[in-house]
Coordinates of C-alpha atoms in Angstrom, one line a residue:
Chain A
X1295 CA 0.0 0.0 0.0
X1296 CA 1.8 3.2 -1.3
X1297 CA 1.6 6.2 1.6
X1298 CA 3.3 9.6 1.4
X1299 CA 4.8 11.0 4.6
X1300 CA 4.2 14.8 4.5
X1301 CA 5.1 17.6 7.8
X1302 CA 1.9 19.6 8.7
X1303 CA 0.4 20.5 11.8
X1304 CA -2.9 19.1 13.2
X1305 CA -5.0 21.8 11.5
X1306 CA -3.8 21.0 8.2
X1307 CA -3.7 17.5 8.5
X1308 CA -7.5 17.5 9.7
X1309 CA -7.7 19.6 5.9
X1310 CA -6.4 16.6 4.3
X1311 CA -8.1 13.9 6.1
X1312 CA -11.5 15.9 4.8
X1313 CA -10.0 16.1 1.4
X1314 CA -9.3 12.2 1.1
X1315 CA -13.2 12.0 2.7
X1316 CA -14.3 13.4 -0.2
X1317 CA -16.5 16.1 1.2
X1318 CA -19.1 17.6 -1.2
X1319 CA -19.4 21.2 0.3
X1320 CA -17.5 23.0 2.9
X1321 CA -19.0 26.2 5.1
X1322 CA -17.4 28.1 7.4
X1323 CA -16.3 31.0 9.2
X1324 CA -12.7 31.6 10.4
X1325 CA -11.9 31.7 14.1
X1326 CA -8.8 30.7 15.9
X1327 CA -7.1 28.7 16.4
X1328 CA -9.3 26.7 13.4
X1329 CA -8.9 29.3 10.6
X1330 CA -6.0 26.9 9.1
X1331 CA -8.3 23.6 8.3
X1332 CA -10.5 26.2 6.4
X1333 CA -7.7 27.9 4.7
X1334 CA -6.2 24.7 3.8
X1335 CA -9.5 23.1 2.4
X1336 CA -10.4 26.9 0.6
X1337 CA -6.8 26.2 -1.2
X1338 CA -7.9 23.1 -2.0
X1339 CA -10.7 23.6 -4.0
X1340 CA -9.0 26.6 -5.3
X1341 CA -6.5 25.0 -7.1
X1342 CA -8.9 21.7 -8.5
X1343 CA -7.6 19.3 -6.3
X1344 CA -10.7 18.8 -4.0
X1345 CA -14.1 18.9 -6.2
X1346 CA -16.4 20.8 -3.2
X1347 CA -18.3 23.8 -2.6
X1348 CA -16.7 26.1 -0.8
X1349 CA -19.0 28.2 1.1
X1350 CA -17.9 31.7 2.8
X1351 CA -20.6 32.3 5.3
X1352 CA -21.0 35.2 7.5
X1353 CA -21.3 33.2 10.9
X1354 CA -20.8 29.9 12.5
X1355 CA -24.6 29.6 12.6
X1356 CA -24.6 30.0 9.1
X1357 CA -21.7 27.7 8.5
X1358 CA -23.8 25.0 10.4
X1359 CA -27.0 25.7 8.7
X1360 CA -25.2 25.4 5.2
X1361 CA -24.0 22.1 6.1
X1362 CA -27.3 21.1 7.3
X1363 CA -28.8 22.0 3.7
X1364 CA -25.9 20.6 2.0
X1365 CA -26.9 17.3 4.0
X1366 CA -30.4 17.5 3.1
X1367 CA -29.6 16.8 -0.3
X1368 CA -27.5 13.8 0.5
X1369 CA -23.5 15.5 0.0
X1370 CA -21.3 15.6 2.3
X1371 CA -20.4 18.1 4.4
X1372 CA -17.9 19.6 6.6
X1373 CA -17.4 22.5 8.6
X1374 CA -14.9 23.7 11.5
X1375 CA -15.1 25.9 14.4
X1376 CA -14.2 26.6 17.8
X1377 CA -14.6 28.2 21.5
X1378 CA -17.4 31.1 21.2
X1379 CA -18.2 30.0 17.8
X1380 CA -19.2 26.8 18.4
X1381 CA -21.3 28.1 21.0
X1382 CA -22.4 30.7 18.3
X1383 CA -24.0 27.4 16.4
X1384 CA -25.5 25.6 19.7
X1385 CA -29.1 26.1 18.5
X1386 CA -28.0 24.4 14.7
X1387 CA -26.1 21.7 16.5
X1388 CA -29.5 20.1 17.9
X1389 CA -31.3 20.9 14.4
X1390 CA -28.1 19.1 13.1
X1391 CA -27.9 16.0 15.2
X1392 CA -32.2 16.2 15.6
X1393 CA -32.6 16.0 11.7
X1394 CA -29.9 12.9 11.6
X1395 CA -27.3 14.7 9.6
X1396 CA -24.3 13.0 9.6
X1397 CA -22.1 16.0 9.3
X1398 CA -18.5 15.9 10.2
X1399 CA -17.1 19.3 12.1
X1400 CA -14.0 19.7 13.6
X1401 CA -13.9 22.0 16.6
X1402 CA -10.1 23.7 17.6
X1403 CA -10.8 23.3 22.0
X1404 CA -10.6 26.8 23.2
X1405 CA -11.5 28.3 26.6
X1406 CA -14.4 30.6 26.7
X1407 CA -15.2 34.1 27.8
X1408 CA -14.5 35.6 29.9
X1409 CA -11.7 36.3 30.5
X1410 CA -11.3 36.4 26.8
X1411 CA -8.9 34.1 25.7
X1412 CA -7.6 32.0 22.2
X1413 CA -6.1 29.4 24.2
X1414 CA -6.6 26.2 24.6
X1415 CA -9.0 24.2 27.0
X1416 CA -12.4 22.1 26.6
X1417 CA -14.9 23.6 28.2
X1418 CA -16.6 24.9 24.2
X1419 CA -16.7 21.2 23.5
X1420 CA -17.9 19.7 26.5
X1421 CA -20.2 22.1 27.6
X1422 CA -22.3 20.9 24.5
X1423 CA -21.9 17.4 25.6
X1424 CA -26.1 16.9 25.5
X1425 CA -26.3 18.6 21.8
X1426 CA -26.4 14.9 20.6
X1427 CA -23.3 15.1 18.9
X1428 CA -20.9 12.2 19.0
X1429 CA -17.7 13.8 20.3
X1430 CA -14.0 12.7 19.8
X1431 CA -10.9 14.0 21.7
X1432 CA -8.1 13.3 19.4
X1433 CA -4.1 12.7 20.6
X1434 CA -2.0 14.4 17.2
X1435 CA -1.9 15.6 13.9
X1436 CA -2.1 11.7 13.2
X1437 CA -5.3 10.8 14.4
X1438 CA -6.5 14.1 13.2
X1439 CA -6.3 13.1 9.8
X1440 CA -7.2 9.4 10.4
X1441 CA -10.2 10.5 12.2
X1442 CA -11.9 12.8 9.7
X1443 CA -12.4 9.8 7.5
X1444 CA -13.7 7.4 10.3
X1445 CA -15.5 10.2 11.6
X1446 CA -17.8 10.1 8.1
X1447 CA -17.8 6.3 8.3
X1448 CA -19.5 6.9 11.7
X1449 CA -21.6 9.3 10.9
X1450 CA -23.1 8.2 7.7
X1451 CA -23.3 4.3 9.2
X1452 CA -27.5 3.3 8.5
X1453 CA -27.6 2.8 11.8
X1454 CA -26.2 6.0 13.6
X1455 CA -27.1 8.8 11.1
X1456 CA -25.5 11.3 13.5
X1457 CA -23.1 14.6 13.4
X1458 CA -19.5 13.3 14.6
X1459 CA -17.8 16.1 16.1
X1460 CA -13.7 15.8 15.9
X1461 CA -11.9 17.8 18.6
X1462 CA -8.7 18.8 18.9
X1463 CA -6.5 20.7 21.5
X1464 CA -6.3 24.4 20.7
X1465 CA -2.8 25.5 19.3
X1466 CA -1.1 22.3 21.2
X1467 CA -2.7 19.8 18.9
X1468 CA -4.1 22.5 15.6
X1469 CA -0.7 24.6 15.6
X1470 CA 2.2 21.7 16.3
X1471 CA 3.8 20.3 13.4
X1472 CA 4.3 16.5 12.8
X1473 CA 5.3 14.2 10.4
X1474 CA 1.7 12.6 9.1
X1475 CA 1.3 9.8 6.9
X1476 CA -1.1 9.9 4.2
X1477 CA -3.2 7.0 2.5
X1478 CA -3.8 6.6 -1.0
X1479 CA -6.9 8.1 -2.0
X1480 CA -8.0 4.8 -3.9
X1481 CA -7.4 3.7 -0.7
X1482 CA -9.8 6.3 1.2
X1483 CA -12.4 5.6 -1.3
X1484 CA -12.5 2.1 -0.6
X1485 CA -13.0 2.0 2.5
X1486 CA -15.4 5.0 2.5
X1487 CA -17.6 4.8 0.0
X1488 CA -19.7 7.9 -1.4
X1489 CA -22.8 9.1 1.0
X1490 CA -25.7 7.4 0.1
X1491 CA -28.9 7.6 2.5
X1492 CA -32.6 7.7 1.7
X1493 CA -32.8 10.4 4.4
X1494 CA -32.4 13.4 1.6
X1495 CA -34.4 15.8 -0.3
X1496 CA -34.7 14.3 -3.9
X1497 CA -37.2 15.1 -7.0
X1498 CA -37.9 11.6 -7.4
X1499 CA -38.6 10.5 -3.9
X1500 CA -39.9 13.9 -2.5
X1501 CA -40.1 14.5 1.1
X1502 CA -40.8 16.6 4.2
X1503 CA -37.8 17.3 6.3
X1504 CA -37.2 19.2 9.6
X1505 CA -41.1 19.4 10.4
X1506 CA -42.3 19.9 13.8
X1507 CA -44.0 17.3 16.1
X1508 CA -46.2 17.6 18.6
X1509 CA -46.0 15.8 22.0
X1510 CA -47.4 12.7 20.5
X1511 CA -44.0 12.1 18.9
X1512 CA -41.4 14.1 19.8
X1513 CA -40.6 12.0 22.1
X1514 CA -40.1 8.9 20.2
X1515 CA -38.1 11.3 17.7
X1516 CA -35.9 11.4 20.9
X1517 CA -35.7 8.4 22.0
X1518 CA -34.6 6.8 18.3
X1519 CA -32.0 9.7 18.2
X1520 CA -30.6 8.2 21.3
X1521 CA -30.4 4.6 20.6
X1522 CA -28.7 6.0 17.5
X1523 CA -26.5 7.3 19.5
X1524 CA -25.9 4.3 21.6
X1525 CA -25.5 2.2 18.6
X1526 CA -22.7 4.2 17.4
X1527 CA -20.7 2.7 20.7
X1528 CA -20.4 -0.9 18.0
X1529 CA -19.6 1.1 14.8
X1530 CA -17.6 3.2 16.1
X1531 CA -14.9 0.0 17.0
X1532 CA -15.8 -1.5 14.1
X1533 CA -15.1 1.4 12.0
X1534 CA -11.8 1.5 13.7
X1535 CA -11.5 -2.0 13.3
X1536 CA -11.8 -1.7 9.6
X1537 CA -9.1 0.8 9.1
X1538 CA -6.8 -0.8 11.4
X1539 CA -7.0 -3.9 8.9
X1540 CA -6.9 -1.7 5.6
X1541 CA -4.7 1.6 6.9
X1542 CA -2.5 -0.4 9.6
X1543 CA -3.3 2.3 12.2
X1544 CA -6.3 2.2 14.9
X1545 CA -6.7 3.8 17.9
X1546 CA -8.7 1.7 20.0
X1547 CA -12.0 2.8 19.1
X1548 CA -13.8 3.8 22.7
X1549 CA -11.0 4.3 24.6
X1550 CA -7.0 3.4 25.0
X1551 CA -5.5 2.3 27.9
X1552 CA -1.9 2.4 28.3
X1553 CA 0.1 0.2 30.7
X1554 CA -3.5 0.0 32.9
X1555 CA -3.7 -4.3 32.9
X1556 CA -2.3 -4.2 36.1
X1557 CA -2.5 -0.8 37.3
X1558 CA -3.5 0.3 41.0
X1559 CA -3.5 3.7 39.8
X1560 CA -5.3 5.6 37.0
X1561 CA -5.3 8.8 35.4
X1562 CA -8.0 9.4 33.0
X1563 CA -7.2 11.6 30.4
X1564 CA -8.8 13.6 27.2
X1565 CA -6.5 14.8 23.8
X1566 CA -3.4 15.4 23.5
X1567 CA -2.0 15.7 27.1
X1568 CA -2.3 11.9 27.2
X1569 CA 1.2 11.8 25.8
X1570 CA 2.8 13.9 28.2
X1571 CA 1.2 11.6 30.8
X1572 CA 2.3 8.2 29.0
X1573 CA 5.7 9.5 29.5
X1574 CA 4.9 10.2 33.1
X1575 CA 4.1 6.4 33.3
X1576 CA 7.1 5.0 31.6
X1577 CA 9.0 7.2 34.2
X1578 CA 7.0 6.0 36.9
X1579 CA 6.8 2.2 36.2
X1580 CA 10.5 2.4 36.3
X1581 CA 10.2 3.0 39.5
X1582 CA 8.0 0.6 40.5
X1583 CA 4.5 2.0 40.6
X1584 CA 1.8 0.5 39.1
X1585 CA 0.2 3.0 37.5
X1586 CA -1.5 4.1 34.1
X1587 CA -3.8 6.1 32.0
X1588 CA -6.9 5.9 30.0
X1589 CA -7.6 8.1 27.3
X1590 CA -11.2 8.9 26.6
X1591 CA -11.9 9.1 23.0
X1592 CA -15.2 9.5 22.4
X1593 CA -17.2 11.5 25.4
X1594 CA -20.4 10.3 23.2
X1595 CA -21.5 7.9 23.0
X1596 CA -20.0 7.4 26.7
X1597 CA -17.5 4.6 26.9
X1598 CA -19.2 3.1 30.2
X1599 CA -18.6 -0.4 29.4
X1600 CA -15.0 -0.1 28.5
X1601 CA -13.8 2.5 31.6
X1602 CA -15.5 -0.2 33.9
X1603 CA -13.4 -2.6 32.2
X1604 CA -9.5 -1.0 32.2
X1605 CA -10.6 0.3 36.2
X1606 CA -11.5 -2.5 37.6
X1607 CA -8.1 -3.4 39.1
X1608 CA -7.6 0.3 40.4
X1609 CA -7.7 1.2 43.8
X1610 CA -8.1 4.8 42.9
X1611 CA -8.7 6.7 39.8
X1612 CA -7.7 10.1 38.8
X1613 CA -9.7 12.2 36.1
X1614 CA -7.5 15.4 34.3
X1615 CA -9.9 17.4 32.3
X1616 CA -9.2 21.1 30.8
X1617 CA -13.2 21.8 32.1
X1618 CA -15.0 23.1 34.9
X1619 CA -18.7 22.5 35.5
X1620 CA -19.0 26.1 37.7
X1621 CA -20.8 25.5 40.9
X1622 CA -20.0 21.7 40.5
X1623 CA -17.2 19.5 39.1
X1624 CA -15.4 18.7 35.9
X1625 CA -17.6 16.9 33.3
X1626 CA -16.0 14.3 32.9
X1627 CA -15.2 13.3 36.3
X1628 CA -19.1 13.9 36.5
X1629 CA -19.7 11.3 34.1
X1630 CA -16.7 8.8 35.0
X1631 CA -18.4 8.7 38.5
X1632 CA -21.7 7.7 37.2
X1633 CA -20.5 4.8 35.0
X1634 CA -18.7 3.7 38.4
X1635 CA -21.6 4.1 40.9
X1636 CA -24.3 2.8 38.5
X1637 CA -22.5 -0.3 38.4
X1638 CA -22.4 -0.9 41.7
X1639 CA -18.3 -0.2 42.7
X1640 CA -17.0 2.1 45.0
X1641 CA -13.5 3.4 44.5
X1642 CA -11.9 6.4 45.6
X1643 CA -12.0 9.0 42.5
X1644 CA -10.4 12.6 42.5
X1645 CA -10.9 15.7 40.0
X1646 CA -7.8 16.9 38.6
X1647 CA -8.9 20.5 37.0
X1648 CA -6.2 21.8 35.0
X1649 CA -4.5 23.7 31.9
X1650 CA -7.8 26.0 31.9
X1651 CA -7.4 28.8 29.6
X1652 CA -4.3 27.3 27.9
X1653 CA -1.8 27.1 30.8
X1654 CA 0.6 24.7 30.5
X1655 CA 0.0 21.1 32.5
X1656 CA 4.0 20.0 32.7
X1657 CA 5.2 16.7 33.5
X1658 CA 5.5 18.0 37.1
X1659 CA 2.2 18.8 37.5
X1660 CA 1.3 15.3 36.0
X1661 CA 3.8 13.6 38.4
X1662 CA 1.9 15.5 41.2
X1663 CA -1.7 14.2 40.1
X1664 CA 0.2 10.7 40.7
X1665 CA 1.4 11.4 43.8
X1666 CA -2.1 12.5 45.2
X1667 CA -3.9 9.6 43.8
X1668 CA -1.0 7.3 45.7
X1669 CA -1.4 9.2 49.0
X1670 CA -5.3 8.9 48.5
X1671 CA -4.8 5.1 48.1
X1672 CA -3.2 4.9 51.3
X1673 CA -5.8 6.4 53.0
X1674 CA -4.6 9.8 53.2
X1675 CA -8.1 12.6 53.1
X1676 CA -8.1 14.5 49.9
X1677 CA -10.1 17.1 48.0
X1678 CA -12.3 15.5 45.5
X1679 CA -12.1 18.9 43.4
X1680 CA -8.3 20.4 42.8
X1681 CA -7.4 22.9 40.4
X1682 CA -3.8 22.0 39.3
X1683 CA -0.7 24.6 39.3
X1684 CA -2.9 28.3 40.4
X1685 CA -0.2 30.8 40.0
X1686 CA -1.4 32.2 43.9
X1687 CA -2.1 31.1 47.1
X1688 CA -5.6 31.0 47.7
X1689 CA -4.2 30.0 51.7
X1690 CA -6.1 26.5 51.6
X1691 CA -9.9 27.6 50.8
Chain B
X1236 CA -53.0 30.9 -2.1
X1237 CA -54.3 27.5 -2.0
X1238 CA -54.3 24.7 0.5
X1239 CA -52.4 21.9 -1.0
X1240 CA -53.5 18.6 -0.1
X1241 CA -52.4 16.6 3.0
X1242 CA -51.4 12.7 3.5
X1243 CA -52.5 11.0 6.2
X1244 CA -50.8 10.4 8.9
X1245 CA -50.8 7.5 10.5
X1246 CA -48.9 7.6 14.2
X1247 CA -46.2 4.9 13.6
X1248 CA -47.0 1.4 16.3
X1249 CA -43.1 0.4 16.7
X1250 CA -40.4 2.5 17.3
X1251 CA -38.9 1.3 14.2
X1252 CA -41.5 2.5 11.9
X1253 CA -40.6 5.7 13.0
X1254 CA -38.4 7.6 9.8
X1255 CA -34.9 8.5 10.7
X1256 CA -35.7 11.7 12.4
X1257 CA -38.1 14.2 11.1
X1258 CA -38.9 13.3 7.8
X1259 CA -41.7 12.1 5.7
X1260 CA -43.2 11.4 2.4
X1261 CA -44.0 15.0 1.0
X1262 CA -47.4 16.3 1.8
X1263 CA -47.6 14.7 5.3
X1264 CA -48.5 16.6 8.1
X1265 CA -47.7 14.7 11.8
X1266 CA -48.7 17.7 13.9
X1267 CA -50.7 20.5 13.5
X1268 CA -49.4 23.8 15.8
X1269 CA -52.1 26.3 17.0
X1270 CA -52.5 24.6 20.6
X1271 CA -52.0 27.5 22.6
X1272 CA -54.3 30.0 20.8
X1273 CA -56.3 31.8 22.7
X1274 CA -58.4 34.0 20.3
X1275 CA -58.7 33.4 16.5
X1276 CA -59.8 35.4 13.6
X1277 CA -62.9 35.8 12.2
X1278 CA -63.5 37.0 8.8
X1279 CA -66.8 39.0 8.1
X1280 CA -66.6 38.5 4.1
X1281 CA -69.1 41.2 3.5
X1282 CA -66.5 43.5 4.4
X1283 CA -63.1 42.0 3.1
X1284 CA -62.3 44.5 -0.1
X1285 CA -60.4 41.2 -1.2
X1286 CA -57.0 43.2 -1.2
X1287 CA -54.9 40.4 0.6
X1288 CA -52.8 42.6 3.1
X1289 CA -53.6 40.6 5.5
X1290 CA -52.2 37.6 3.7
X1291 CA -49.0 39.3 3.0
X1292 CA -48.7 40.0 6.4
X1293 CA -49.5 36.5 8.1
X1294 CA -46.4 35.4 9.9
X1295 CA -47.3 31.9 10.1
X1296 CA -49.2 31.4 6.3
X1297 CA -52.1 30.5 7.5
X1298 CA -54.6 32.7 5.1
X1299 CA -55.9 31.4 2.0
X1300 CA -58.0 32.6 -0.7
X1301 CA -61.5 31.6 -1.1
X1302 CA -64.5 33.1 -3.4
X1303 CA -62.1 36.1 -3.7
X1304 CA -62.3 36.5 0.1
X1305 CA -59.9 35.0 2.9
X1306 CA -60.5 32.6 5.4
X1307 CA -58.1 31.2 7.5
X1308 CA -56.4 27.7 8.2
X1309 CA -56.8 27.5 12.1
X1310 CA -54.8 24.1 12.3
X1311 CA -52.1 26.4 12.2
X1312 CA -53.1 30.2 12.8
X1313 CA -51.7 30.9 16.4
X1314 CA -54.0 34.0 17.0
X1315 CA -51.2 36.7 16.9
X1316 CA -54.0 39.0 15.5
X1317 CA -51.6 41.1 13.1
X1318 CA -54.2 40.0 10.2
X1319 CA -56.8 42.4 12.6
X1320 CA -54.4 44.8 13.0
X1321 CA -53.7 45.4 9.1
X1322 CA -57.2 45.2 7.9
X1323 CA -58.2 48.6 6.4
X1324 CA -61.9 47.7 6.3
X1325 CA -62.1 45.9 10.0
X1326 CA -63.6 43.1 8.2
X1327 CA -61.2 40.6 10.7
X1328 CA -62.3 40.4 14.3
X1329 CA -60.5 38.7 17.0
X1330 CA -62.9 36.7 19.6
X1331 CA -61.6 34.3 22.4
X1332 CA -61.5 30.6 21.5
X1333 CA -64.9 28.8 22.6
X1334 CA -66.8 32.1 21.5
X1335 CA -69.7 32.2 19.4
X1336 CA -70.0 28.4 19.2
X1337 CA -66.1 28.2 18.6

């Protein structure tokens, strides 16, 4: 199989991922730090070398309803954004995932007003965690491109029909530069073949689309739109399955645990600071600790199943999110709990919040998140809740 | 400035015969959307000039054409009353729902 190695950063290699995917019509509106994957794909089509639609729209509402009527008609379509944009498009991101359109979008984490900020974190992403989007955190450039053209396989699968959003780490993950291998695009196109769904506008099969229900079905609407989602849970390791055995990469569909089979300790993890922390574990299985990490890919459909699986060893578990829930927790240590407690096991669990508003989460800090979980294994009272590396003393409150 | 012609809908029995989201053979209609009206309009024909303002001005597109008069398609009109409001010849009244036999 012939591959070309090429040196791009996440943002572009996201561009070319979509490119290979074939996408039938782009929209968007710049924002940083995702203005590259549109630049990229606007270049593209510019030069004849992606056949698409590109679509300058005046907002990321827009950009999201485009895609929504270039879905209609059965193309496919792609669109990026990030931080208050994304928010910007909330109401079209229900419409999106409510009408069944299996749009791909990739979202560029950044932390939200205010302060305002273009850094990265991932509270624009998980804050629309109920928008009935299937979300995935990706680790590098890599994956970034790999996952663009699972994420349509996903999507468009008869039985999911739902948006896939693909997110990646502000600046860390959409500005770094890596060495990326490329498929073939006879490759790409045999293992994704072209959109096809009778779920689509179409002169010789007219239909009614986006109408309104009343309450005497909007709630089965609802209900098949989650079992959809559900459902996605099988396709989506399949899927990875698949390109594992045509592309020779995969990424452990769910989830990927590193070093966790016999792990006391666990740090669960999000994006791309799962490979600062993998080096954390080499370091500290050298020294005899048993610990490792588990990176959550997809948030949605939540990998229940498969974190009660990898933890069931721990004595205590560790969750590191760039999020806060105000008033509450971090989200995912919100929903890592709940997979735990519904299944009936108690183990001690802590809330690691961190990197918020792009600062930096070194190997120190990571070393430190350890060392908390260890002392909390040994018995020792901890806060549930603790914000990682504040630059002042807030004396103990 | 016609009515076109409706389906029927039939509420699905299984889950499964449900379409993949919102959608359904052109023409259907699965709900119709004027539950919380509190007043409607009533058209008194003998004064309606048959200039159509009021039909421009509908919000919702609920006022049709008929015998060179309007009437109105209350499966959908949510009573906003604008159609009143424009009326040159006060030939549309607002009453309260469950008036006059309503």
């Amino acid at each position: 199989m012939g591959t070309s190695k090429v040196f791009v950063s996440g943002n572009e290699a996201a561009a070319i991922g979509v490119k290979l995917a074939r996408a039938h019509v782009i929209s968007a509106y710049p924002i940083t730090p995702q203005t590259v994957v549109v630049e990229r794909l606007s270049e593209m089509v510019e030069a004849g070398e992606l056949k698409a639609e590109f679509i300058h729209v005046e907002s990321e509402h827009s950009a999201m309803s485009a895609a929504m009527g270039a879905s209609a008609v059965g193309a496919r379509a792609f669109t990026a954004t990030s931080s208050q944009g994304l928010l910007y498009m909330a109401e079209c991101l229900h419409y999106a995932s409510g009408g069944r359109f299996p749009i791909v979008m990739m979202n560029a984490n950044r932390s939200l007003a205010l302060p305002w900020s273009i850094y990265g974190d991932q509270r624009d992403s998980l804050s629309l965690l109920d928008s009935g989007w299937l979300q995935v955190y990706v680790e590098d450039a890599q994956e970034s491109l790999d996952m663009m053209i699972q994420a349509y396989a996903i999507a468009e699968h008869k039985e999911v029909l739902t948006p896939v959003m693909v997110n990646l780490d502000g600046f860390v993950l959409t500005h770094t530069y890596e060495l990326v291998e490329v498929p073939r695009q006879e490759d790409v196109d045999e293992f994704l073949p072209p959109f096809d769904t009778e779920n689509k506008l179409d002169f010789e099969n007219p239909k009614n689309m986006c109408f309104s229900s009343s309450p005497s079905d909007n709630m089965e609407f609802k209900y098949q739109q989650h079992k959809a989602a559900l459902k996605a849970s099988e396709v989506i390791k399949k899927v990875d399955q698949s390109y594992r055995e045509k592309f020779g990469r995969g990424y452990g569909g769910l989830v990927d645990g590193y070093r966790c089979d016999d792990a006391e300790i666990i740090l669960i993890t999000l994006g791309s600071i799962t490979g600062t922390c993998r080096v954390v574990v080499d370091e500290l299985r050298s020294q005899g600790k048993k610990v490792g990490v588990l990176k959550i890919r997809f948030m949605r459909p939540f990998p229940e199943k498969e974190i009660l699986d990898i933890t069931r060893g721990a004595k205590v578990i560790g969750v590191l999110e760039k999020d806060i829930s105000f008033g509450y927790e971090g989200t995912v240590y919100t929903n890592v709990n709940s997979a735990l407690i519904k299944s009936g096991r108690i183990i001690k669990s802590y809330n690691f919040i961190a990197g918020l508003g792009g600062r930096d989460i070194s190997r120190e800090d990571i070393k430190y998140m350890y060392e908390y979980l260890e002392q909390a294994a040994s018995g020792a009272e901890k806060e549930c809740v603790k914000f990682i590396n504040l630059g002042v003393d807030t004396d103990g409150e | 400035m016609h009515k076109p012609e409706l389906k029927q809908y039939e509420k699905p029995k299984h889950i499964n015969d449900y379409p993949c989201g919102p959608a359904a053979l052109a023409g259907t209609l699965v709900a119709k959307n004027a539950g919380w009206r509190t007043k409607r309009p009533i058209i008194h024909k003998e004064k309606c000039a048959g200039c159509y303002l009021c039909y421009l001005y509908c919000p919702e597109g609920t006022i049709f054409k008929e015998d060179k008069k309007i009437n109105f398609d209350y499966d959908f009109c949510k009573g906003c009353g604008i159609c009143s409001k424009v009326c040159a010849h006060k030939a549309i009244e607002m009453i309260k729902e469950g008036e006059n036999g309503n």
